[in-house]
CSV table of C-alpha atoms in Angstrom, one decimal:
chain,number,residue,atom,x,y,z
Z,21,MET,CA,0.0,0.0,0.0
Z,22,GLN,CA,1.7,3.2,-1.2
Z,23,ARG,CA,-0.9,6.0,-1.4
Z,24,VAL,CA,-4.2,6.3,0.5
Z,25,VAL,CA,-7.0,8.9,0.8
Z,26,VAL,CA,-8.2,9.7,4.3
Z,27,THR,CA,-11.6,11.4,4.4
Z,28,GLY,CA,-12.5,13.4,7.5
Z,29,SER,CA,-8.8,14.3,7.8
Z,30,GLU,CA,-9.6,17.4,9.8
Z,31,GLY,CA,-11.5,15.3,12.5
Z,32,PHE,CA,-10.2,13.8,15.7
Z,33,ILE,CA,-9.1,10.4,14.3
Z,34,GLY,CA,-8.1,11.9,11.0
Z,35,LYS,CA,-5.6,14.3,12.6
Z,36,ASN,CA,-4.0,11.4,14.3
Z,37,LEU,CA,-4.1,8.8,11.5
Z,38,CYS,CA,-2.6,10.9,8.7
Z,39,PRO,CA,0.7,11.6,10.3
Z,40,TYR,CA,0.8,8.1,11.8
Z,41,LEU,CA,0.5,6.5,8.3
Z,42,ARG,CA,3.1,8.9,6.9
Z,43,LYS,CA,5.6,7.8,9.6
Z,44,ARG,CA,5.0,4.2,8.5
Z,45,GLY,CA,5.9,5.1,4.9
Z,46,ILE,CA,2.5,5.6,3.3
Z,47,GLU,CA,1.7,8.6,1.2
Z,48,VAL,CA,-1.5,10.2,2.5
Z,49,VAL,CA,-3.9,12.4,0.6
Z,50,GLU,CA,-6.0,14.4,3.1
Z,51,PHE,CA,-9.6,15.1,2.2
Z,52,ASP,CA,-12.2,17.2,4.0
Z,53,LYS,CA,-15.3,18.3,2.2
Z,54,LYS,CA,-15.4,21.8,3.6
Z,55,LYS,CA,-11.6,22.4,3.3
Z,56,ASN,CA,-11.3,20.9,-0.2
Z,57,LYS,CA,-14.6,22.4,-1.3
Z,58,GLN,CA,-15.7,19.3,-3.2
Z,59,GLU,CA,-18.1,16.5,-2.5
Z,60,PHE,CA,-15.8,13.5,-3.1
Z,61,PRO,CA,-12.1,13.0,-3.2
Z,62,ASP,CA,-10.0,12.5,-6.3
Z,63,LEU,CA,-9.2,8.7,-6.4
Z,64,HIS,CA,-6.6,8.9,-9.1
Z,65,ALA,CA,-3.5,6.9,-8.4
Z,66,VAL,CA,-4.5,5.8,-4.9
Z,67,GLN,CA,-4.6,2.2,-3.7
Z,68,GLY,CA,-6.8,2.7,-0.6
Z,69,VAL,CA,-9.5,4.9,0.9
Z,70,ILE,CA,-9.9,5.2,4.7
Z,71,HIS,CA,-13.4,6.8,5.1
Z,72,LEU,CA,-13.6,8.6,8.4
Z,73,GLY,CA,-15.7,11.6,7.3
Z,74,ALA,CA,-19.2,11.5,8.8
Z,75,ASN,CA,-21.8,13.3,11.0
Z,76,SER,CA,-20.4,12.2,14.3
Z,77,SER,CA,-23.0,13.8,16.5
Z,78,THR,CA,-24.5,11.0,18.7
Z,79,THR,CA,-27.4,13.4,19.6
Z,80,GLU,CA,-28.3,14.5,16.0
Z,81,LYS,CA,-32.1,14.4,15.5
Z,82,ASP,CA,-32.3,15.3,11.8
Z,83,LEU,CA,-32.8,11.8,10.3
Z,84,LYS,CA,-32.5,13.0,6.6
Z,85,LYS,CA,-29.3,14.8,7.3
Z,86,ILE,CA,-27.6,11.9,9.2
Z,87,LEU,CA,-28.7,9.3,6.6
Z,88,ASN,CA,-27.4,11.4,3.8
Z,89,GLU,CA,-24.1,12.0,5.4
Z,90,ASN,CA,-23.5,8.6,7.0
Z,91,PHE,CA,-25.3,6.1,4.8
Z,92,ILE,CA,-25.8,7.4,1.3
Z,93,TYR,CA,-22.5,9.2,1.0
Z,94,SER,CA,-20.6,6.2,2.4
Z,95,GLY,CA,-22.3,3.9,0.0
Z,96,THR,CA,-21.5,6.1,-3.0
Z,97,LEU,CA,-17.8,6.3,-2.0
Z,98,TYR,CA,-17.7,2.5,-1.5
Z,99,GLN,CA,-19.1,2.0,-5.0
Z,100,MET,CA,-16.5,4.4,-6.4
Z,101,CYS,CA,-13.8,2.3,-4.8
Z,102,ALA,CA,-15.3,-0.9,-6.0
Z,103,ASN,CA,-15.4,0.4,-9.6
Z,104,LEU,CA,-11.8,1.4,-9.5
Z,105,GLY,CA,-10.5,-1.6,-7.5
Z,106,ILE,CA,-9.4,0.5,-4.5
Z,107,LYS,CA,-9.2,-0.9,-1.0
Z,108,PHE,CA,-12.0,0.5,1.2
Z,109,GLN,CA,-11.8,1.0,5.0
Z,110,TYR,CA,-14.4,2.9,7.0
Z,111,ALA,CA,-15.3,4.0,10.5
Z,112,SER,CA,-18.3,2.3,12.1
Z,113,SER,CA,-19.1,2.5,15.8
Z,114,ALA,CA,-19.7,0.4,18.9
Z,115,SER,CA,-22.8,2.5,19.5
Z,116,VAL,CA,-24.6,0.1,17.2
Z,117,TYR,CA,-24.6,-2.4,20.0
Z,118,GLY,CA,-27.0,-0.3,22.1
Z,119,THR,CA,-27.7,-1.9,25.5
Z,120,ALA,CA,-26.3,-5.3,24.5
Z,121,GLU,CA,-24.2,-7.2,27.1
Z,122,THR,CA,-22.2,-9.0,24.5
Z,123,PHE,CA,-20.2,-7.4,21.6
Z,124,GLU,CA,-19.6,-9.8,18.7
Z,125,GLU,CA,-19.6,-8.4,15.2
Z,126,ASP,CA,-22.3,-10.8,13.8
Z,127,GLN,CA,-24.9,-10.4,16.6
Z,128,PHE,CA,-28.2,-8.7,16.0
Z,129,CYS,CA,-28.1,-5.1,17.3
Z,130,ILE,CA,-30.6,-2.5,18.4
Z,131,PRO,CA,-29.1,1.0,18.1
Z,132,LEU,CA,-30.4,3.7,20.4
Z,133,SER,CA,-29.8,6.8,18.4
Z,134,PRO,CA,-30.1,8.0,14.7
Z,135,TYR,CA,-26.3,8.2,14.6
Z,136,ALA,CA,-25.9,4.6,15.7
Z,137,TYR,CA,-28.7,3.5,13.4
Z,138,SER,CA,-27.0,5.1,10.4
Z,139,LYS,CA,-23.8,3.3,11.1
Z,140,TYR,CA,-25.6,-0.1,11.6
Z,141,MET,CA,-27.6,0.5,8.3
Z,142,PHE,CA,-24.3,0.9,6.4
Z,143,ASP,CA,-22.7,-2.2,8.1
Z,144,ASN,CA,-25.7,-4.3,7.1
Z,145,TRP,CA,-26.0,-2.9,3.5
Z,146,LEU,CA,-22.5,-4.0,2.8
Z,147,LEU,CA,-23.4,-7.6,3.7
Z,148,ASN,CA,-25.1,-7.9,0.3
Z,149,GLU,CA,-22.2,-6.3,-1.6
Z,150,LYS,CA,-19.5,-8.4,-3.3
Z,151,TYR,CA,-16.5,-6.0,-3.3
Z,152,PRO,CA,-14.3,-6.4,-0.1
Z,153,TYR,CA,-14.4,-3.8,2.7
Z,154,GLN,CA,-13.1,-3.4,6.2
Z,155,GLY,CA,-15.4,-1.7,8.7
Z,156,PHE,CA,-14.1,-0.8,12.2
Z,157,ARG,CA,-16.5,-0.5,15.1
Z,158,TYR,CA,-14.6,1.9,17.3
Z,159,PHE,CA,-15.2,1.7,21.0
Z,160,ASN,CA,-14.6,4.7,23.2
Z,161,VAL,CA,-11.6,6.4,21.4
Z,162,TYR,CA,-9.6,9.0,23.3
Z,163,GLY,CA,-6.4,10.9,22.8
Z,164,PRO,CA,-4.9,14.1,21.2
Z,165,HIS,CA,-6.8,16.4,18.8
Z,166,GLU,CA,-10.2,15.7,20.4
Z,167,ASP,CA,-10.7,19.2,22.1
Z,168,HIS,CA,-12.9,20.6,19.2
Z,169,LYS,CA,-15.5,17.9,19.7
Z,170,GLY,CA,-17.1,19.6,22.7
Z,171,ASP,CA,-20.0,17.5,24.1
Z,172,GLN,CA,-19.1,14.7,21.7
Z,173,ALA,CA,-15.6,14.3,23.2
Z,174,SER,CA,-14.7,11.2,25.1
Z,175,PRO,CA,-15.2,11.3,28.9
Z,176,VAL,CA,-11.4,11.2,29.2
Z,177,THR,CA,-11.0,14.5,27.4
Z,178,LYS,CA,-13.9,16.0,29.1
Z,179,PHE,CA,-12.5,15.1,32.5
Z,180,ILE,CA,-9.1,16.6,31.7
Z,181,LYS,CA,-10.7,19.8,30.6
Z,182,GLN,CA,-12.8,20.0,33.8
Z,183,VAL,CA,-9.6,19.5,35.9
Z,184,GLN,CA,-7.9,22.3,34.0
Z,185,GLU,CA,-10.8,24.7,34.1
Z,186,ASP,CA,-12.3,24.4,37.6
Z,187,GLY,CA,-10.6,21.5,39.4
Z,188,GLU,CA,-13.8,19.4,39.6
Z,189,ILE,CA,-14.6,16.3,37.7
Z,190,LYS,CA,-18.3,15.7,37.0
Z,191,VAL,CA,-19.4,12.0,36.8
Z,192,PHE,CA,-22.9,10.7,36.1
Z,193,ARG,CA,-24.5,9.0,39.1
Z,194,THR,CA,-25.5,6.3,36.7
Z,195,LYS,CA,-22.8,3.6,36.8
Z,196,ALA,CA,-21.1,3.4,33.5
Z,197,SER,CA,-18.2,1.3,32.2
Z,198,ARG,CA,-16.7,1.4,28.8
Z,199,ASP,CA,-13.9,0.0,26.6
Z,200,PHE,CA,-11.6,3.0,26.2
Z,201,VAL,CA,-9.2,2.6,23.3
Z,202,HIS,CA,-6.3,5.1,22.6
Z,203,VAL,CA,-6.4,6.8,19.2
Z,204,GLU,CA,-2.8,5.6,18.5
Z,205,ASP,CA,-4.0,2.0,18.8
Z,206,VAL,CA,-6.8,2.7,16.4
Z,207,CYS,CA,-4.2,4.1,13.9
Z,208,GLU,CA,-2.1,0.9,14.3
Z,209,VAL,CA,-5.2,-1.2,13.5
Z,210,HIS,CA,-5.9,0.7,10.3
Z,211,TYR,CA,-2.2,0.4,9.3
Z,212,ARG,CA,-2.0,-3.4,9.9
Z,213,MET,CA,-5.3,-4.1,8.2
Z,214,LEU,CA,-4.2,-2.2,5.1
Z,215,HIS,CA,-1.8,-5.1,4.6
Z,216,HIS,CA,-4.6,-7.8,4.9
Z,217,ASP,CA,-7.3,-8.6,2.4
Z,218,ASP,CA,-9.8,-9.9,5.0
Z,219,SER,CA,-13.3,-8.4,4.5
Z,220,GLY,CA,-15.9,-7.6,7.1
Z,221,ILE,CA,-16.7,-5.7,10.3
Z,222,PHE,CA,-14.2,-5.7,13.1
Z,223,ASN,CA,-14.4,-4.4,16.7
Z,224,VAL,CA,-11.6,-2.0,17.7
Z,225,GLY,CA,-11.2,-1.9,21.4
Z,226,THR,CA,-8.9,-3.2,24.2
Z,227,GLY,CA,-11.2,-6.0,25.3
Z,228,THR,CA,-11.5,-4.6,28.8
Z,229,SER,CA,-14.0,-2.2,30.4
Z,230,VAL,CA,-13.2,0.6,32.8
Z,231,SER,CA,-15.7,2.6,34.8
Z,232,PHE,CA,-16.0,6.3,34.4
Z,233,LYS,CA,-15.7,6.6,38.2
Z,234,ASP,CA,-12.4,4.8,38.3
Z,235,ILE,CA,-11.0,7.2,35.6
Z,236,ALA,CA,-12.3,10.2,37.5
Z,237,ASP,CA,-10.8,9.0,40.7
Z,238,LYS,CA,-7.4,8.3,39.1
Z,239,MET,CA,-7.4,11.8,37.6
Z,240,ALA,CA,-8.4,13.3,40.9
Z,241,GLU,CA,-5.6,11.4,42.6
Z,242,ASN,CA,-3.1,12.7,40.1
Z,243,SER,CA,-4.3,16.3,40.0
Z,244,GLY,CA,-5.8,17.1,43.4
Z,245,ALA,CA,-9.2,17.7,41.8
Z,246,LYS,CA,-12.5,16.8,43.4
Z,247,VAL,CA,-15.0,14.3,41.9
Z,248,LYS,CA,-18.7,15.4,41.9
Z,249,GLN,CA,-21.5,13.1,40.9
Z,250,ILE,CA,-24.3,14.7,38.8
Z,251,SER,CA,-27.5,13.6,37.1
Z,252,MET,CA,-27.6,12.5,33.5
Z,253,PRO,CA,-29.0,15.1,31.1
Z,254,GLU,CA,-32.4,14.4,29.7
Z,255,LYS,CA,-31.2,14.4,26.1
Z,256,LEU,CA,-29.0,11.4,26.9
Z,257,LYS,CA,-31.6,9.2,28.7
Z,258,GLY,CA,-32.8,6.3,26.6
Z,259,GLN,CA,-29.8,6.3,24.3
Z,260,TYR,CA,-26.9,6.0,26.7
Z,261,GLN,CA,-24.6,2.9,26.7
Z,262,LYS,CA,-23.8,2.1,30.3
Z,263,PHE,CA,-21.5,-0.8,29.4
Z,264,THR,CA,-19.2,-1.8,26.5
Z,265,GLN,CA,-16.4,-4.3,26.2
Z,266,ALA,CA,-15.1,-5.3,22.7
Z,267,ASP,CA,-14.8,-8.9,21.7
Z,268,ILE,CA,-11.6,-8.5,19.6
Z,269,SER,CA,-11.0,-12.2,18.8
Z,270,LYS,CA,-11.9,-11.7,15.1
Z,271,LEU,CA,-9.5,-8.8,14.7
Z,272,THR,CA,-6.7,-10.5,16.7
Z,273,ALA,CA,-6.9,-13.6,14.6
Z,274,ILE,CA,-5.9,-11.4,11.6
Z,275,ILE,CA,-3.4,-8.8,12.9
Z,276,GLY,CA,-2.0,-10.7,15.8
Z,277,GLU,CA,-1.7,-9.6,19.4
Z,278,MET,CA,-1.4,-5.9,20.3
Z,279,GLU,CA,-0.2,-4.2,23.5
Z,280,TRP,CA,-3.2,-2.1,23.9
Z,281,LYS,CA,-2.7,1.1,25.9
Z,282,GLN,CA,-4.7,1.0,29.2
Z,283,VAL,CA,-6.6,4.1,30.0
Z,284,LEU,CA,-5.7,4.2,33.7
Z,285,GLU,CA,-2.0,4.2,32.8
Z,286,CYS,CA,-2.4,6.9,30.2
Z,287,ILE,CA,-4.1,9.6,32.2
């Protein structure tokens, strides 16, 4: 793999992935619809497309908007790659699992939000397509270049900001535990899978779950901040995942073992 296009290059994961791939010897063509002022990237002389561009708002209520941006656009880009024989990777999401207690790629899912539903629709639409693809269901990704996401940022980034601004970390009273995966590990997964032809959906997480409270307590211990428990906002009730833990056996069987960064050691 010599040259790839990364859509959503101005986003959180894109800003990490582009330099990561370059350091590994891959030429990267960055594409952002607003910055490039065009609808689709130029696919001339590229061997791969990593499609990260999407409406990433988990609280978006405009169904037409999110389906156009996350389902129809993705399908069109996939067909362009299929017609040109270009490798296609894309970002899915662990949000598709909803309130499930197990997290295997082939299980039936009940998404809780329009965002999650749009991702699940695309995952399932691809099941009927013949051209290979690699979809990655990211679990809770955290790391550098996430500040601009505001309310959509990971709890890790939100907690860090709260420590810096007022020395008080706010944690929902509702017990929550998630699989937190560092963005650098996500980049490594993309890189390794570029060198494999296996097609399908793959969970991208550490395989372990850590509670929000444990993260907050660790940050408080390191910084001297206080931890305050708060009520969950109304807009999140009914679509909030209280538990996630990736089953990464399918991914590991292809790319081998990884030394996943553990969130409590990174904060």
